PDB file of C-alpha atoms in Angstrom:
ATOM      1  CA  UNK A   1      -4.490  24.198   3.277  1.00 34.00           C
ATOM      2  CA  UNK A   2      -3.981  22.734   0.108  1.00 38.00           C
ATOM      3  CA  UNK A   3      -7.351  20.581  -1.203  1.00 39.00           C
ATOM      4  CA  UNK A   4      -5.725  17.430  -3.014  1.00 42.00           C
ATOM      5  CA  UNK A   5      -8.203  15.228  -4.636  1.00 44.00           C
ATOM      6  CA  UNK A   6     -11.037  16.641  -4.830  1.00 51.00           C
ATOM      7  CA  UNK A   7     -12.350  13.706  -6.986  1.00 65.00           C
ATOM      8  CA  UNK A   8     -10.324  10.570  -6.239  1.00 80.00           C
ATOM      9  CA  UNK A   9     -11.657   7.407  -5.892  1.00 91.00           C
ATOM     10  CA  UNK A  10     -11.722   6.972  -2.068  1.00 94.00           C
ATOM     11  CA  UNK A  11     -10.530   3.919   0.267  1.00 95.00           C
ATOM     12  CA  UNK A  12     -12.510   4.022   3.750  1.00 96.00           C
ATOM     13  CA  UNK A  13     -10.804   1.350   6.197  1.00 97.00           C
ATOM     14  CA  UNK A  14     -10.968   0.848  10.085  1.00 97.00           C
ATOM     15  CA  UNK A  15      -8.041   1.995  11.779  1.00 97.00           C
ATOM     16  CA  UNK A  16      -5.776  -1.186  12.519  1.00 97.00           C
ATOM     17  CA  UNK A  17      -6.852  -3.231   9.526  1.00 97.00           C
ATOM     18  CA  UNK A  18      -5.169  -3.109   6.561  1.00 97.00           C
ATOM     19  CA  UNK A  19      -5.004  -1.264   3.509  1.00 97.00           C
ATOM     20  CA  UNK A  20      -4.460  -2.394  -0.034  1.00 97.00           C
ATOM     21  CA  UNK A  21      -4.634   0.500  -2.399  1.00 97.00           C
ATOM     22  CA  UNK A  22      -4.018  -0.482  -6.319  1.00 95.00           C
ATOM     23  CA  UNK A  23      -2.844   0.933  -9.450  1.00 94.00           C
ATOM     24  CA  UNK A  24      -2.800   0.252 -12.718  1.00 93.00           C
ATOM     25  CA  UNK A  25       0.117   1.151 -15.440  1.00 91.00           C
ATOM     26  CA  UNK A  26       0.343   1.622 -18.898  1.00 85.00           C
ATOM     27  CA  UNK A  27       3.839   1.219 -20.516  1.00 87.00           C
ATOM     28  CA  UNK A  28       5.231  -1.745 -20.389  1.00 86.00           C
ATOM     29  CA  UNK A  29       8.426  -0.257 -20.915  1.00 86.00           C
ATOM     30  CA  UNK A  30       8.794   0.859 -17.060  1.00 87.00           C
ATOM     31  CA  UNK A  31      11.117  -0.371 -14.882  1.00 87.00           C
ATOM     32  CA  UNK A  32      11.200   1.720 -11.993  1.00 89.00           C
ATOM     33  CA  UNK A  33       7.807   2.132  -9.824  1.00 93.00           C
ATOM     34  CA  UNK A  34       7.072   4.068  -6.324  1.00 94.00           C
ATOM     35  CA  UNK A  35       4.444   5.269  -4.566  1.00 97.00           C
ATOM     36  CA  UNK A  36       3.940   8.567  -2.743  1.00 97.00           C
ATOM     37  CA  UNK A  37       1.660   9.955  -0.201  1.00 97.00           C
ATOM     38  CA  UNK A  38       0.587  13.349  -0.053  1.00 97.00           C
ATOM     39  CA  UNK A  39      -1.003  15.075   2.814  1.00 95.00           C
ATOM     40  CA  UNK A  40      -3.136  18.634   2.309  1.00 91.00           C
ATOM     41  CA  UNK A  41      -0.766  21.297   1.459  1.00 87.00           C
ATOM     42  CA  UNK A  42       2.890  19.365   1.498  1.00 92.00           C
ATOM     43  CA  UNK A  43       4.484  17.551  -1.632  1.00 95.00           C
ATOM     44  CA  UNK A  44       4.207  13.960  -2.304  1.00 96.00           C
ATOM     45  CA  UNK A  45       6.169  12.023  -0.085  1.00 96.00           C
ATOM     46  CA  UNK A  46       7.938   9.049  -0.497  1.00 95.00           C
ATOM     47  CA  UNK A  47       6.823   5.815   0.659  1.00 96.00           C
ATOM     48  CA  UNK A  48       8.561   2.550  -0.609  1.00 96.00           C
ATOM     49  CA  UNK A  49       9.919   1.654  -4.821  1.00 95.00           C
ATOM     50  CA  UNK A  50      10.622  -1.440  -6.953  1.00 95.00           C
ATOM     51  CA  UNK A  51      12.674  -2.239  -9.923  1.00 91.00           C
ATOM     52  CA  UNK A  52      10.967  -4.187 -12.670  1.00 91.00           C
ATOM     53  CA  UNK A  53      13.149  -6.885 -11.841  1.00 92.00           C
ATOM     54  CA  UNK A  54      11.702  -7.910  -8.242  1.00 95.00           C
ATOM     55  CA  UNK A  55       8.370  -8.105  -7.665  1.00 96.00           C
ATOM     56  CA  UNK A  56       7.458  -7.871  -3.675  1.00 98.00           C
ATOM     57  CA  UNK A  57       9.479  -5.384  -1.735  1.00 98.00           C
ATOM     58  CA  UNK A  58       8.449  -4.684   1.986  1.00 97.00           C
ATOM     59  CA  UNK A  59       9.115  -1.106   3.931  1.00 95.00           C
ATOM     60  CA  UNK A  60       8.304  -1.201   7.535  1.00 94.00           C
ATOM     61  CA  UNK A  61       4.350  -1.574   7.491  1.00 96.00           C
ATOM     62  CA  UNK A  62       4.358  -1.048   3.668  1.00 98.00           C
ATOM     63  CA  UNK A  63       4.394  -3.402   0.973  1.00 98.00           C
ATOM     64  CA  UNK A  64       4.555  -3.131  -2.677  1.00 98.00           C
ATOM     65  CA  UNK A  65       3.605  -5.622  -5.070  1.00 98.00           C
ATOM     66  CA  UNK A  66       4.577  -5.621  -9.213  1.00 97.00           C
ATOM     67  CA  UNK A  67       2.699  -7.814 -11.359  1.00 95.00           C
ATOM     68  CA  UNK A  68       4.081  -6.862 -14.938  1.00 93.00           C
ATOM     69  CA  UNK A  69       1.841  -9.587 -16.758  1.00 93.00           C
ATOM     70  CA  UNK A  70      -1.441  -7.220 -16.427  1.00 93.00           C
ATOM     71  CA  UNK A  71       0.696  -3.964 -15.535  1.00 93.00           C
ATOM     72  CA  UNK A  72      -0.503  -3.845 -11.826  1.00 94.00           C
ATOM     73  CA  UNK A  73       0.923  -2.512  -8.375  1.00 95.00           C
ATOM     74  CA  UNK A  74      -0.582  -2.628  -5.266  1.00 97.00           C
ATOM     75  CA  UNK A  75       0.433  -1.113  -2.065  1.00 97.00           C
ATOM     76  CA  UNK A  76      -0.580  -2.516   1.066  1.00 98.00           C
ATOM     77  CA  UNK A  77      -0.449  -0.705   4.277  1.00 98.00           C
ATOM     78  CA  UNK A  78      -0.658  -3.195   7.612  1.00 97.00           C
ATOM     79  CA  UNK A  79      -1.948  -1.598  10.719  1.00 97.00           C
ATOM     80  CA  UNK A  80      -3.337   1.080   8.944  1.00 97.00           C
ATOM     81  CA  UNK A  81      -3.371   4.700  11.600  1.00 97.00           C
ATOM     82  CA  UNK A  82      -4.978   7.691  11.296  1.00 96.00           C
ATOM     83  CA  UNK A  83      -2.077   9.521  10.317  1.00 96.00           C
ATOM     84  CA  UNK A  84      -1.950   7.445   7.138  1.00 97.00           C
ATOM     85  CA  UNK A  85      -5.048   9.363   6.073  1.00 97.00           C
ATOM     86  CA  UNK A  86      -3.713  10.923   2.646  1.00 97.00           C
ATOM     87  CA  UNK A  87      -3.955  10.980  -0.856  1.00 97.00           C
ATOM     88  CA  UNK A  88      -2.018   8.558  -2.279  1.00 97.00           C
ATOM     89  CA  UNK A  89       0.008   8.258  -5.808  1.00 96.00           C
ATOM     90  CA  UNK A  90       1.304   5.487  -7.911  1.00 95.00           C
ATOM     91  CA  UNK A  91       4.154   6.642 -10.635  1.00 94.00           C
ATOM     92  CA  UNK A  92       6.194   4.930 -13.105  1.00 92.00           C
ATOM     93  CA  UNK A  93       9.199   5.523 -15.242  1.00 87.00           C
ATOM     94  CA  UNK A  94       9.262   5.689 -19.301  1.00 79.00           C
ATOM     95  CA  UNK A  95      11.477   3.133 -19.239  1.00 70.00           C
ATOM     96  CA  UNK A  96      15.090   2.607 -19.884  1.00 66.00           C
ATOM     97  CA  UNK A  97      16.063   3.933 -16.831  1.00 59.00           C
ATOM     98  CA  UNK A  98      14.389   7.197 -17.404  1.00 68.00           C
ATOM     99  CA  UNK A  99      14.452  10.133 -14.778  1.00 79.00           C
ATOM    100  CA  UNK A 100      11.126  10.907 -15.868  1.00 86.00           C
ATOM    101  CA  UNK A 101       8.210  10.288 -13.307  1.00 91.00           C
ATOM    102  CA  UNK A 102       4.930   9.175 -14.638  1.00 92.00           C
ATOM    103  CA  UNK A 103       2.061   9.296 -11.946  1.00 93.00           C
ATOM    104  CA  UNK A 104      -1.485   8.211 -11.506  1.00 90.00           C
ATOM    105  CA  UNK A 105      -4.512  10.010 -10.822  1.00 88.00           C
ATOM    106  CA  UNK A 106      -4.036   8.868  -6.866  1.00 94.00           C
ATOM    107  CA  UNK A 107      -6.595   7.100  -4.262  1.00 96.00           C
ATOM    108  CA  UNK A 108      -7.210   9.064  -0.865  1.00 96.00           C
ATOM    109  CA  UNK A 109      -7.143   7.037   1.695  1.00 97.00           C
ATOM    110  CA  UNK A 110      -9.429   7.732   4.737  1.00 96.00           C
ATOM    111  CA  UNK A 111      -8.865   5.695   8.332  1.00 97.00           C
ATOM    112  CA  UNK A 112     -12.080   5.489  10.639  1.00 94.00           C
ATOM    113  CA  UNK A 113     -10.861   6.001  14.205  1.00 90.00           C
TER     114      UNK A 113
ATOM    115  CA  UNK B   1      11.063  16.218   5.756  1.00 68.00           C
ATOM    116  CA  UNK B   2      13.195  15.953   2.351  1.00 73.00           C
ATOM    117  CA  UNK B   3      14.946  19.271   2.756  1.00 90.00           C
ATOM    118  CA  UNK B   4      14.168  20.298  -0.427  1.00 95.00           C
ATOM    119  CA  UNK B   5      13.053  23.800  -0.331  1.00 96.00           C
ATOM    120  CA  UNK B   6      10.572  25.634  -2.513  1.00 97.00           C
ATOM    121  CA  UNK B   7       9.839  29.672  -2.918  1.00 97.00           C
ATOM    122  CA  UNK B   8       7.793  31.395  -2.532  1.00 97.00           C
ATOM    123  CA  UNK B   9       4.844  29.370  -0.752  1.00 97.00           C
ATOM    124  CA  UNK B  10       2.071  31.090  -2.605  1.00 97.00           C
ATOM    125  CA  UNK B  11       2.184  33.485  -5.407  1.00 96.00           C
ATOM    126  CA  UNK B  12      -1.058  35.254  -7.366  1.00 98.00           C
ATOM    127  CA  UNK B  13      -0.169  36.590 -10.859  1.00 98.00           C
ATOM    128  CA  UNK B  14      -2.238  38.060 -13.708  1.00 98.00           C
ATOM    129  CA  UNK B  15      -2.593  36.820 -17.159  1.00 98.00           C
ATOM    130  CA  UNK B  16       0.087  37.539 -19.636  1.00 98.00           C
ATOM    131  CA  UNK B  17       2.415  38.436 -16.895  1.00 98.00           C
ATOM    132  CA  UNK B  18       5.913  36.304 -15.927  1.00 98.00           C
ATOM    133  CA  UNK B  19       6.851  34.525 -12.968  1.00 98.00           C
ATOM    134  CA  UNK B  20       9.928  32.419 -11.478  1.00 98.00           C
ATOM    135  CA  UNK B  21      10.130  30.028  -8.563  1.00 98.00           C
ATOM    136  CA  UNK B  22      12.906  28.862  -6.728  1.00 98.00           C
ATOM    137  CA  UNK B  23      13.896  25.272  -5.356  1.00 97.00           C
ATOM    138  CA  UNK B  24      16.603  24.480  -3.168  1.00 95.00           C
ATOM    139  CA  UNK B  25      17.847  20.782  -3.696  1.00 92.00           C
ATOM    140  CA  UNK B  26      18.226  18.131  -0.773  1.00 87.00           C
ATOM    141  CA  UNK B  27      21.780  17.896   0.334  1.00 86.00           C
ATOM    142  CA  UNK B  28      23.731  15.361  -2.047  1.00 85.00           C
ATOM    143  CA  UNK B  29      21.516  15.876  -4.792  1.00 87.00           C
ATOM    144  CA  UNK B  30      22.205  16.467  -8.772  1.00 87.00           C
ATOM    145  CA  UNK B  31      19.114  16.946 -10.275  1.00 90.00           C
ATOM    146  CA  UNK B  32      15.936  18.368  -9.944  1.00 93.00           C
ATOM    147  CA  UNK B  33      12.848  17.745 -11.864  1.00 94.00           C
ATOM    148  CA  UNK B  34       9.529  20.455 -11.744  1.00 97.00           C
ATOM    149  CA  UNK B  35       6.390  19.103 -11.997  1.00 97.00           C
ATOM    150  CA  UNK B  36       2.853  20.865 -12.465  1.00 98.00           C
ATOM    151  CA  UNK B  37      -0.207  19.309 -10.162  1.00 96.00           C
ATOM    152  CA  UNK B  38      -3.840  20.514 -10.842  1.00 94.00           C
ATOM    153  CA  UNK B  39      -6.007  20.382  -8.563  1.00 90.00           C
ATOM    154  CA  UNK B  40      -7.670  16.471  -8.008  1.00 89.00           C
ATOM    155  CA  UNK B  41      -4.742  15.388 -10.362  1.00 92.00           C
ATOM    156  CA  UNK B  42      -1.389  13.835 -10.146  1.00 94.00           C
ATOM    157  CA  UNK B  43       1.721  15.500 -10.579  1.00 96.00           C
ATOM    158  CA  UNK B  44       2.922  15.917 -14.453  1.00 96.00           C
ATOM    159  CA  UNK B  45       6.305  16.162 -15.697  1.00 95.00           C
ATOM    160  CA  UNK B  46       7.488  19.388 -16.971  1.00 96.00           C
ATOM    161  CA  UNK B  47      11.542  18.823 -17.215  1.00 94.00           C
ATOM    162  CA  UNK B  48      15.015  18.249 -15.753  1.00 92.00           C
ATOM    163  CA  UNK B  49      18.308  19.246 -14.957  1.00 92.00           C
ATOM    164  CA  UNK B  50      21.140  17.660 -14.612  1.00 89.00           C
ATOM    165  CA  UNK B  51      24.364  19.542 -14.693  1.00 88.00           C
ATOM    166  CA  UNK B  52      22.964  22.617 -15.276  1.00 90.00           C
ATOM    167  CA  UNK B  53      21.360  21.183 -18.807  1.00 91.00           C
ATOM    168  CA  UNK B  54      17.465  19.886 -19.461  1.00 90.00           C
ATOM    169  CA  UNK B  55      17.738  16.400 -18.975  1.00 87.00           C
ATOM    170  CA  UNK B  56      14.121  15.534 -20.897  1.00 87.00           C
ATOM    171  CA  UNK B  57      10.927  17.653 -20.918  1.00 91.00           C
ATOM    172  CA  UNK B  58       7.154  16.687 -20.823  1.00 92.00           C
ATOM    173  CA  UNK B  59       4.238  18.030 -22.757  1.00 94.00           C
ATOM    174  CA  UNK B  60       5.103  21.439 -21.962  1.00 97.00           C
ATOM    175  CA  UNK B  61       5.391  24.619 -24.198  1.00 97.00           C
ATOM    176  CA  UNK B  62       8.958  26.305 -24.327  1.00 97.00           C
ATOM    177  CA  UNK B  63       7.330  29.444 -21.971  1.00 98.00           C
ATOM    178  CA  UNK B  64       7.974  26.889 -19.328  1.00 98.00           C
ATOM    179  CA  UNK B  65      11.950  27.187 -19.121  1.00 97.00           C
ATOM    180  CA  UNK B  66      14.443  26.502 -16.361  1.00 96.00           C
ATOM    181  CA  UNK B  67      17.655  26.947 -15.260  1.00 95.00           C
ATOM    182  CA  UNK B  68      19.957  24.944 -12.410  1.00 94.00           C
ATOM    183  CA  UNK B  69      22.801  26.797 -10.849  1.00 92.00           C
ATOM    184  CA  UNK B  70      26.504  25.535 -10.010  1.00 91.00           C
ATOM    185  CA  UNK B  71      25.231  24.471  -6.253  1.00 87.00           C
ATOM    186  CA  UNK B  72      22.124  22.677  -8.074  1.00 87.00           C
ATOM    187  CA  UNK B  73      19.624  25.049  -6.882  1.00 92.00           C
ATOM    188  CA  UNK B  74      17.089  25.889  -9.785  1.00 96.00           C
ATOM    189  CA  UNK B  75      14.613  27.944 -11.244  1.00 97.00           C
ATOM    190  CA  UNK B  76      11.621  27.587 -13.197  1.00 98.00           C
ATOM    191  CA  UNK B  77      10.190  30.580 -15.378  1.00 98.00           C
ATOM    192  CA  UNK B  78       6.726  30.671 -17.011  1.00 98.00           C
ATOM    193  CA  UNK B  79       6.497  33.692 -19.341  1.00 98.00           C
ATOM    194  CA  UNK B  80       2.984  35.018 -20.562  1.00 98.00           C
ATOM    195  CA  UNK B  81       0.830  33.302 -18.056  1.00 98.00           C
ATOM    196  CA  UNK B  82      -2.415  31.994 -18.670  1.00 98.00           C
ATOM    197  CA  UNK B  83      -5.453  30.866 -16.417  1.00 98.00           C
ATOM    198  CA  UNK B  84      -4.844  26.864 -16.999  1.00 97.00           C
ATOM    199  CA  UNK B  85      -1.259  27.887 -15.261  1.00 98.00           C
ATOM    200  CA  UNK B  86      -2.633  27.288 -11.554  1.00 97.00           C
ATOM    201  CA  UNK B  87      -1.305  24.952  -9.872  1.00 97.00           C
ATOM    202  CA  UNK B  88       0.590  23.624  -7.918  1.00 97.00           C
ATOM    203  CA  UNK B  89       4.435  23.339  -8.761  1.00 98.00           C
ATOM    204  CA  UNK B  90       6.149  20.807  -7.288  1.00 98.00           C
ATOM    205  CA  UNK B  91      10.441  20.520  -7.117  1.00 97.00           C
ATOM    206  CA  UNK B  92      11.497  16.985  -6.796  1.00 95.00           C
ATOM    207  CA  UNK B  93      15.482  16.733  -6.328  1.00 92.00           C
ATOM    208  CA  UNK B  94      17.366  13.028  -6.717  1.00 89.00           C
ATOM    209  CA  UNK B  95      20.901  11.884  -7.270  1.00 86.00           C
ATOM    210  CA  UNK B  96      21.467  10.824 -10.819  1.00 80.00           C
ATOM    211  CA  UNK B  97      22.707   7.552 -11.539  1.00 73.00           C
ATOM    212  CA  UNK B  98      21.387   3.792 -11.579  1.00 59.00           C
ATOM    213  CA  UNK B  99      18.265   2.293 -12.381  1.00 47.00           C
ATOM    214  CA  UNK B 100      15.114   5.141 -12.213  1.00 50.00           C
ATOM    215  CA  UNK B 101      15.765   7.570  -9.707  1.00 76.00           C
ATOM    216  CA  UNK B 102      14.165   8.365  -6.168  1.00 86.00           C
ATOM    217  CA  UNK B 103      12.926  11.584  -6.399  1.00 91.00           C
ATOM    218  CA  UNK B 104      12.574  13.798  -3.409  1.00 93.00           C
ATOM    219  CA  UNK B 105       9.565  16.366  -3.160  1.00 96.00           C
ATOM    220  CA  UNK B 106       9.400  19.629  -1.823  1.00 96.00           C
ATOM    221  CA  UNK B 107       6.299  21.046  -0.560  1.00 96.00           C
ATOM    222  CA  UNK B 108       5.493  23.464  -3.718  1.00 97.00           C
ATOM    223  CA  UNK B 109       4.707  26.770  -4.695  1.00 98.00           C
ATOM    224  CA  UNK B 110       0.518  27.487  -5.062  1.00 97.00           C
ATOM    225  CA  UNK B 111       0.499  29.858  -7.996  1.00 98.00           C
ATOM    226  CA  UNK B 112      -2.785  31.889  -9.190  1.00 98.00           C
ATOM    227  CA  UNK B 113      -3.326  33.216 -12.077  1.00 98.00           C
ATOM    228  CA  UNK B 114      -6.138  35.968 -12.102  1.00 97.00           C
TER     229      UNK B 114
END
């Protein structure tokens, strides 16, 4: 299958704690931000968003957190199962409501049974 | 699943030579963005469609091109292919409108380039 990540940085956790995996942006011009998970050979797949204008937004066991004053997001993953074992990927928009998708260089997230 | 659709799964091509994959959209959706992922890297933009026009292009060179069809299926075409062109290429398909857009994967098309 398909070998994403060969070099991420790499989050080790206990299965049923939780997860908080973090990302840094640059443009302060976004105003759309998701995250994506990506398993070994499938596309990214989506997890939870937030608009610049709200900064907490909670999914069912996911929650994303915006901090615009030092450009960070943070997803946090309660419970965290094996089957949340994946590379995961922060993106951003250019701003002004732009279709275009800017991502990070992702964290892969490994869960210890 | 997104149900968007991607073809072929895996495709080896030689330098110089041309090559165009296919991406059904999800059901509903209006445009549809291609994206080129290295390996150990995030996805990068290439460009978009939106009624059948290129909605905004990355940091691509115009041998990447693209079309989108009437039933917003679309194509892109990379013409004399060169060795930094592996990777994977990823269709993302969304409904247009609002504030950012939620972009849908499919599962990509592996290409080699020998």
């Amino acid at each position: 299958g398909e070998n994403v990540g060969l070099h991420l940085p790499t989050l080790s956790v206990q299965e049923g704690d939780n997860s908080i995996i973090n990302c840094a942006y640059s443009n302060s011009a976004s105003d759309y931000f998701i995250w994506y998970k990506q398993e070994s050979g499938k596309g990214p797949q989506f997890i939870i968003d937030i608009r610049s204008n709200m900064d907490k937004r909670q999914g069912q066991r996911v929650t994303v957190l915006l901090n615009k004053t030092v450009k960070h997001l943070s997803l946090q993953i309660a419970a965290t199962q094996p089957g949340d074992s994946a590379v995961y990927f922060c993106a951003e928009n250019e701003g002004d409501s732009s279709y275009k998708l800017i991502f990070g260089s992702g964290t892969r997230l490994l869960v210890r049974p | 699943e997104t149900g968007v659709t991607q073809s072929p799964t895996h495709l080896i091509k030689t330098r110089g030579q041309q090559v165009t994959l296919r991406c059904s959209s999800q059901s509903g959706h209006n445009t549809v963005s291609w994206y080129q992922q290295a390996l150990g890297q995030g996805p990068q933009f290439i460009f978009q469609y939106y009624r059948e026009e290129e909605n905004g292009r990355g940091n691509f060179p115009p041998r990447f091109s693209g079309l989108q069809f009437p039933n917003y299926s679309s194509e892109l075409n990379v013409n004399a292919l060169e060795l930094d062109d592996s990777a994977l290429y990823l269709c993302a398909s969304a409904v247009a409108g609002g504030q950012g857009e939620k972009q849908y994967f499919g599962p990509g098309t592996r290409l080699t380039v020998t």
